[in-house]
PDB file of C-alpha atoms in Angstrom:
ATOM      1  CA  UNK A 120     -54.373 -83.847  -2.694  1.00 54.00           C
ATOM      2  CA  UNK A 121     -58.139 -83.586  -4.944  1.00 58.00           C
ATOM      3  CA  UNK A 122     -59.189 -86.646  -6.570  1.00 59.00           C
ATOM      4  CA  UNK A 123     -60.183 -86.768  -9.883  1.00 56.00           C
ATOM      5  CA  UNK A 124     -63.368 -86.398 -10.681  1.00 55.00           C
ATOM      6  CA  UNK A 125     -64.544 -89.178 -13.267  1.00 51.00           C
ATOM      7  CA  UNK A 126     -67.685 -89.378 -14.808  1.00 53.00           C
ATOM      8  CA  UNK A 127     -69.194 -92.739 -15.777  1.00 53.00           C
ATOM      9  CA  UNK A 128     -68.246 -92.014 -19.133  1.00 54.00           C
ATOM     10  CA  UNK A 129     -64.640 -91.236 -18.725  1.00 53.00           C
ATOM     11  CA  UNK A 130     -62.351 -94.044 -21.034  1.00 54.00           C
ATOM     12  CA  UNK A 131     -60.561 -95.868 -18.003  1.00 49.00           C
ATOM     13  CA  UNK A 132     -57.702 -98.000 -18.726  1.00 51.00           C
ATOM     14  CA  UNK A 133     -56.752-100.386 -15.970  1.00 51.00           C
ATOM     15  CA  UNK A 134     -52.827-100.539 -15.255  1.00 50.00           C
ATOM     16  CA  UNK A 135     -50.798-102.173 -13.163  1.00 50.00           C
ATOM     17  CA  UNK A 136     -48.237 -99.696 -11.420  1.00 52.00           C
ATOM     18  CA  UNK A 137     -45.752-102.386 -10.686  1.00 54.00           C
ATOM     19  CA  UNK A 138     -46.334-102.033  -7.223  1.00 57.00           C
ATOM     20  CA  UNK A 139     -49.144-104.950  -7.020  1.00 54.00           C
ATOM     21  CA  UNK A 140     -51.711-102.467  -6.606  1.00 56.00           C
ATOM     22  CA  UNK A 141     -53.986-101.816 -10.053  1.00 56.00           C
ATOM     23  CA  UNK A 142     -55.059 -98.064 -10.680  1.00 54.00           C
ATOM     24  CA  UNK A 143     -57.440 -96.469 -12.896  1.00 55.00           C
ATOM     25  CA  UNK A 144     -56.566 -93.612 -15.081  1.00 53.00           C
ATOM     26  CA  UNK A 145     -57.806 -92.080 -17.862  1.00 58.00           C
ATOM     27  CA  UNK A 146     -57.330 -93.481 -21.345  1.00 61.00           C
ATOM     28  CA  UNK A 147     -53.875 -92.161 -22.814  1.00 64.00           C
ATOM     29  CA  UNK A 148     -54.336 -89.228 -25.273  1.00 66.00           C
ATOM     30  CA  UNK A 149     -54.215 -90.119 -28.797  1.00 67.00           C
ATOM     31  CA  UNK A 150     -51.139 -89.089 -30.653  1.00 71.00           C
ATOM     32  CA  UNK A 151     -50.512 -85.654 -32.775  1.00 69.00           C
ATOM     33  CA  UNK A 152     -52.296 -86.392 -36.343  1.00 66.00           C
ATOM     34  CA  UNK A 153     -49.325 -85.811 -39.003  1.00 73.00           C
ATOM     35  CA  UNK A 154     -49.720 -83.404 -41.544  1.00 78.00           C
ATOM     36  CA  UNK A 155     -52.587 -84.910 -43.890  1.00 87.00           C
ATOM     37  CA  UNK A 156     -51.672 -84.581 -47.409  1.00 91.00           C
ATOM     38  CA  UNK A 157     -52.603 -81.904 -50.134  1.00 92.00           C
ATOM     39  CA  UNK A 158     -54.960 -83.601 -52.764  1.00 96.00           C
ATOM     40  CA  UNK A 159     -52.350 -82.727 -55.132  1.00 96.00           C
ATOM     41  CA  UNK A 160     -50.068 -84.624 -53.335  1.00 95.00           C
ATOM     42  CA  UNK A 161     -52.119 -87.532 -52.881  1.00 97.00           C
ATOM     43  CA  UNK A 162     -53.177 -87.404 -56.485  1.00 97.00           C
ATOM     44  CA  UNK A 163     -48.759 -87.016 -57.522  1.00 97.00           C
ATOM     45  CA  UNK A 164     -49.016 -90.798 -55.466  1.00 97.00           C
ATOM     46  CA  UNK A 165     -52.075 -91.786 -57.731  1.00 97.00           C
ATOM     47  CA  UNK A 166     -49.975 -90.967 -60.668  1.00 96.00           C
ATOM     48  CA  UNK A 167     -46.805 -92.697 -59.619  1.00 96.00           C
ATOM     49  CA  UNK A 168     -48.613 -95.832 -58.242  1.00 96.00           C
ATOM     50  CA  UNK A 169     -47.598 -98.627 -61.262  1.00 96.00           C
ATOM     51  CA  UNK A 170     -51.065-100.698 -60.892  1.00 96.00           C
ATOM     52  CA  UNK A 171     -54.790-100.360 -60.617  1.00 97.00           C
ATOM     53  CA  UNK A 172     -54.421-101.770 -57.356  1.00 97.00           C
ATOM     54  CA  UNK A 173     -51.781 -99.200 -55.827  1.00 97.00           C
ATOM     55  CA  UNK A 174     -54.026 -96.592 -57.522  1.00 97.00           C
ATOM     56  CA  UNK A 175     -57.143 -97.312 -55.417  1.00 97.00           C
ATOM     57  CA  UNK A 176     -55.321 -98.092 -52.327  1.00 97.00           C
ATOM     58  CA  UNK A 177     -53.932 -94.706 -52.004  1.00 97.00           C
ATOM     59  CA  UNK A 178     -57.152 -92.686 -52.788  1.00 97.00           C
ATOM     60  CA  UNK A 179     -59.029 -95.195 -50.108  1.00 97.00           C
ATOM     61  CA  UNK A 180     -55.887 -94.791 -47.637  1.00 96.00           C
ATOM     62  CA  UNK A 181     -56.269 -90.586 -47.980  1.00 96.00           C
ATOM     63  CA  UNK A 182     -59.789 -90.669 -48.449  1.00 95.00           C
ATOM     64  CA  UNK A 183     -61.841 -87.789 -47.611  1.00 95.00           C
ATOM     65  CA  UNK A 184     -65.186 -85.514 -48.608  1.00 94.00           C
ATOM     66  CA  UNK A 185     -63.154 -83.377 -50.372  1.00 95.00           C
ATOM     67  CA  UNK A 186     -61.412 -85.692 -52.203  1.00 96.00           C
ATOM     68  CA  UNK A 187     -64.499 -87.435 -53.330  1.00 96.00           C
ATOM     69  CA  UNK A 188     -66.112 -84.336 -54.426  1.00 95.00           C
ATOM     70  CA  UNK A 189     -63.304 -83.266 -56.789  1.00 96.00           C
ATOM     71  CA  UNK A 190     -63.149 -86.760 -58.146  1.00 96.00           C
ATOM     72  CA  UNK A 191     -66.765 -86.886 -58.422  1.00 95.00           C
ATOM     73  CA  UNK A 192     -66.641 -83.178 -60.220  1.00 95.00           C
ATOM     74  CA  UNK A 193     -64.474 -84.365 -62.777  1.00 96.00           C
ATOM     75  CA  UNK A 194     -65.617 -87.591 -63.902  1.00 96.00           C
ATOM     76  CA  UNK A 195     -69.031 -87.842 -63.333  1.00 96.00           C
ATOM     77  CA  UNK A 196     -70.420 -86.265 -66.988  1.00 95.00           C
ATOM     78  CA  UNK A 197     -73.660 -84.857 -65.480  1.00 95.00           C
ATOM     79  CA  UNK A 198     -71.947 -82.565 -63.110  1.00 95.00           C
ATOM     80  CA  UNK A 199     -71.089 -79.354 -64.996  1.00 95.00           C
ATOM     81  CA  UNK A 200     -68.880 -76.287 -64.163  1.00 96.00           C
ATOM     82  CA  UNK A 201     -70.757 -73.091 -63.839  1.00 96.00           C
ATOM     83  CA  UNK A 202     -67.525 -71.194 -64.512  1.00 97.00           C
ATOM     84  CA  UNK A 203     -65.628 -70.544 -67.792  1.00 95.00           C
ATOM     85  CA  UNK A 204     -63.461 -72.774 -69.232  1.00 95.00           C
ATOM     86  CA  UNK A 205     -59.557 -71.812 -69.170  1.00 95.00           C
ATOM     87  CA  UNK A 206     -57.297 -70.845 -66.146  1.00 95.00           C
ATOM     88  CA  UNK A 207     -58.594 -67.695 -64.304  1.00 96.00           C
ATOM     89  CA  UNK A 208     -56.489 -64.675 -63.322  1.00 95.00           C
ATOM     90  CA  UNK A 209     -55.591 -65.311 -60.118  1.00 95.00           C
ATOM     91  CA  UNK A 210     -52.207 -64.752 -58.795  1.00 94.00           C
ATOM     92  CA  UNK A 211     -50.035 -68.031 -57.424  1.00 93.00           C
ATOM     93  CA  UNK A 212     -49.732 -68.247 -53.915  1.00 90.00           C
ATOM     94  CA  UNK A 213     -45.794 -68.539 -53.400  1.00 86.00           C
ATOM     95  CA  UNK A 214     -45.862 -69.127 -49.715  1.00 83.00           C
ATOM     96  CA  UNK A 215     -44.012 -72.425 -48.867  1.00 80.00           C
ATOM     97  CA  UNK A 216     -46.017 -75.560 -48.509  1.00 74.00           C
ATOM     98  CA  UNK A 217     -47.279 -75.842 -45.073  1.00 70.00           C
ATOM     99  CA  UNK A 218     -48.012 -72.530 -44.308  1.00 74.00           C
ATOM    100  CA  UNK A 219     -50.264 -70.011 -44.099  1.00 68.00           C
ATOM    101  CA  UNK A 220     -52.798 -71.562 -46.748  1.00 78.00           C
ATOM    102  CA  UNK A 221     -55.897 -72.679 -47.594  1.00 89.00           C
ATOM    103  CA  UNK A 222     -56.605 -76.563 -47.877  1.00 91.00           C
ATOM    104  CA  UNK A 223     -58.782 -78.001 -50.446  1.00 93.00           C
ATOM    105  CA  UNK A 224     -59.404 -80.785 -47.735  1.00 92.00           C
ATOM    106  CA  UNK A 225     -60.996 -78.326 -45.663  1.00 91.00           C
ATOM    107  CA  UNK A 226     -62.159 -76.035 -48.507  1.00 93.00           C
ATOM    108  CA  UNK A 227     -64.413 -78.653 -50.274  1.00 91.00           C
ATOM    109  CA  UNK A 228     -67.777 -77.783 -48.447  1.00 91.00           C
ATOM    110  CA  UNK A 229     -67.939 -74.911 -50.363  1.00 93.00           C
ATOM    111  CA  UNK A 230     -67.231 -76.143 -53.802  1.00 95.00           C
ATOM    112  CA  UNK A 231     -70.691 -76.922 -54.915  1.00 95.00           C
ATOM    113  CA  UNK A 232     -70.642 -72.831 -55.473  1.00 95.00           C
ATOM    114  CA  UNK A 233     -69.233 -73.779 -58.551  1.00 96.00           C
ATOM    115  CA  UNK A 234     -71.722 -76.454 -59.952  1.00 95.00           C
ATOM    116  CA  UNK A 235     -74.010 -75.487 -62.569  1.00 95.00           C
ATOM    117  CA  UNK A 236     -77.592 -75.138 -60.748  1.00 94.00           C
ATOM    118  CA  UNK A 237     -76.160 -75.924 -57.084  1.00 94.00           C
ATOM    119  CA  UNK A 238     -76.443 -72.282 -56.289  1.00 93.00           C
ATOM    120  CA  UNK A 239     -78.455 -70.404 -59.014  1.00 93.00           C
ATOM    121  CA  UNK A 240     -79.195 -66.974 -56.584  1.00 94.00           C
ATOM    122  CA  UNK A 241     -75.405 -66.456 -57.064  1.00 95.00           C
ATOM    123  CA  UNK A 242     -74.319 -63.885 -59.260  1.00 96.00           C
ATOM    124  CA  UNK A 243     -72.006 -65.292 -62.050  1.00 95.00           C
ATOM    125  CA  UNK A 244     -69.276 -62.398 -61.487  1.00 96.00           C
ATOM    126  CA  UNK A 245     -69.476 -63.166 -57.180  1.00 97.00           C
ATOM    127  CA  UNK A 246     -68.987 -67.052 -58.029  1.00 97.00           C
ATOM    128  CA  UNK A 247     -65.925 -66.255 -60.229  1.00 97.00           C
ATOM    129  CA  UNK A 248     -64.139 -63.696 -57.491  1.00 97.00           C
ATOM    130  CA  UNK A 249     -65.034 -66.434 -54.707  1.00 97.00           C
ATOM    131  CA  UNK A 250     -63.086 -68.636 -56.912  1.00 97.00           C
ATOM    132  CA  UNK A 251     -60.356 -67.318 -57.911  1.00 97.00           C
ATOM    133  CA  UNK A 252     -60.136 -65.398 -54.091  1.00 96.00           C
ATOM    134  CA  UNK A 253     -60.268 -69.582 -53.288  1.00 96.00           C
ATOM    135  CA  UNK A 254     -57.421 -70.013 -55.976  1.00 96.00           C
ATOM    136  CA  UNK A 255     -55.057 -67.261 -54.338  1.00 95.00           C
ATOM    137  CA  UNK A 256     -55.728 -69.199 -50.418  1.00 94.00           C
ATOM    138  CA  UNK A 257     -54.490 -72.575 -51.787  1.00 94.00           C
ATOM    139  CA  UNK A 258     -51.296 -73.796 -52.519  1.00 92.00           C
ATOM    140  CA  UNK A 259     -50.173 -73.300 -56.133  1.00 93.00           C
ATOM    141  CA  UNK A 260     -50.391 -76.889 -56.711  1.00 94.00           C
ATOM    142  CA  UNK A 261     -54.016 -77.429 -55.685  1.00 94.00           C
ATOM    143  CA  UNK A 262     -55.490 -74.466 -57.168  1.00 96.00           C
ATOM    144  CA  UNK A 263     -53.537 -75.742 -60.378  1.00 96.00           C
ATOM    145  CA  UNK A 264     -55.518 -79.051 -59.659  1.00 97.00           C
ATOM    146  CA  UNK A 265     -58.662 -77.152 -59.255  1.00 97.00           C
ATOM    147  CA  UNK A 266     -58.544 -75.503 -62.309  1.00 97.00           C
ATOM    148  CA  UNK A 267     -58.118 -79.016 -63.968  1.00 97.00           C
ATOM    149  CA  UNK A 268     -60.936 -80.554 -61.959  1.00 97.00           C
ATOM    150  CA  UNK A 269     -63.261 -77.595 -63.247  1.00 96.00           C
ATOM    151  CA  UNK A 270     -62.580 -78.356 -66.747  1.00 97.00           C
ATOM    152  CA  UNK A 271     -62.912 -81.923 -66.470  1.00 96.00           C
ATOM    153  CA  UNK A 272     -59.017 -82.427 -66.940  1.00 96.00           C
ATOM    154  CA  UNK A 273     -58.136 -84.232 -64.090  1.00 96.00           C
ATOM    155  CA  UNK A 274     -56.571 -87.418 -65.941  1.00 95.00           C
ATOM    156  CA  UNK A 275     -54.512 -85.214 -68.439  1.00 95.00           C
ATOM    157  CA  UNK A 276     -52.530 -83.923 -65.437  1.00 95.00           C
ATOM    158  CA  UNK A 277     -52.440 -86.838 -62.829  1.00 96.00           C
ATOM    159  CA  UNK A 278     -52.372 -90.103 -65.575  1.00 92.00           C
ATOM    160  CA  UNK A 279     -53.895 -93.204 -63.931  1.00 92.00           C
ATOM    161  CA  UNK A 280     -56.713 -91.182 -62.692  1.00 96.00           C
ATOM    162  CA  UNK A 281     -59.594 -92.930 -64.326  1.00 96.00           C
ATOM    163  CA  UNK A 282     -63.395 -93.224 -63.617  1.00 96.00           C
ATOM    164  CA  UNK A 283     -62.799 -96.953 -63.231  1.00 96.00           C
ATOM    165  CA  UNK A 284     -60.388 -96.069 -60.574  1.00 97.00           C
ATOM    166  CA  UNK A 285     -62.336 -93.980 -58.278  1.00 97.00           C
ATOM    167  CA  UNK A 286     -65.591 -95.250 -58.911  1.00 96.00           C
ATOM    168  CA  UNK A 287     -63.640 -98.479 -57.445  1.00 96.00           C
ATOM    169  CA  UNK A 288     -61.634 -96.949 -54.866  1.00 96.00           C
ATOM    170  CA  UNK A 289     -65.086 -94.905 -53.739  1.00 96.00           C
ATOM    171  CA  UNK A 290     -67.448 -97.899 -53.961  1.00 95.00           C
ATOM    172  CA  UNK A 291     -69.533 -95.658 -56.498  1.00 95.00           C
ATOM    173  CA  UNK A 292     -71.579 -97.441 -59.090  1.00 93.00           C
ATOM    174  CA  UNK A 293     -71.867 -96.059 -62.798  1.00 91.00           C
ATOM    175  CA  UNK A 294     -74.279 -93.055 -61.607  1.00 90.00           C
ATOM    176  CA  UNK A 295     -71.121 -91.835 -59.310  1.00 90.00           C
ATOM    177  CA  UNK A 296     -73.483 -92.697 -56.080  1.00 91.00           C
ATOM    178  CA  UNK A 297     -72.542 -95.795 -53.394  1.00 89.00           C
ATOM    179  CA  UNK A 298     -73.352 -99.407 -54.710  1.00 81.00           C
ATOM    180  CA  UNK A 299     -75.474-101.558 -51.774  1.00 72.00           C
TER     181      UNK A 299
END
């Protein structure tokens, strides 16, 4: 029978096999990851949460780049929108949730496409087809929240969602950047 072949930096756990001899094998797998989220889910929690607390809890608990980045889109006043204002023409993707879709979690590398002077060699008609292409990949639900986070409407559709909030929950001072 082969013998494994460890490396010194293999994880080892120690264990007993209950015959009083102790083996070494390698450390147990980490379980499946759940389903994350969509940030309009986790922004539908925001909403229901009753206090300030609850509010920041969840956003730190489901915290990622992406969700920072729309957050940071929306309420931080010297980030603009390089697109118009008003809902595109895009057509709703009706695919169920959980398949075959886009996520904004994994989509949000690319949103600075959209930010006034982030990418000024793009052509103005190429940015809006890239983002309402984007719109059509995501859930109906998140491109709805996308279109509010590009017009700065974020806390007329998810009340509770305040700069105080997120600027809390993110550890961001009043310039929207981390507080040391």
């Amino acid at each position: 029978m082969a013998q494994p072949v460890w490396t010194k930096h293999d994880p080892v756990e120690f264990d007993s096999r209950g015959d009083g001899t102790v083996g070494a094998f390698p450390e147990k797998p980490k379980p499946i990851e759940v389903r994350k989220l969509l940030l309009s889910e986790v922004l539908t929690k925001v909403h229901g949460a009753k206090t300030k607390a609850q509010k920041i809890k969840i956003l730190r608990d489901e915290d990622c780049s992406a969700l920072r980045q729309i957050c940071k889109w929306s309420f931080d006043p010297k980030i603009e929108s390089e697109l118009p204002n008003g809902t595109p023409p895009y057509i709703e993707n009706e695919a169920p949730e959980g398949t075959e879709h886009m996520l904004l979690r994994t989509e949000g590398d690319k949103l600075y496409h959209y930010i006034k002077d982030a990418d000024p060699n793009l052509q103005s008609t190429v940015r809006e087809r890239m983002f309402i292409r984007l719109l059509e990949g995501l859930h109906k639900d998140e491109a709805e929240l996308l279109c509010a986070v590009k017009d700065k409407r974020i806390h007329q559709v998810y009340k509770g969602l305040s700069t105080a909030v997120v600027t809390e929950a993110f550890g961001w001072n009043e310039d929207f950047r981390l507080s040391k």
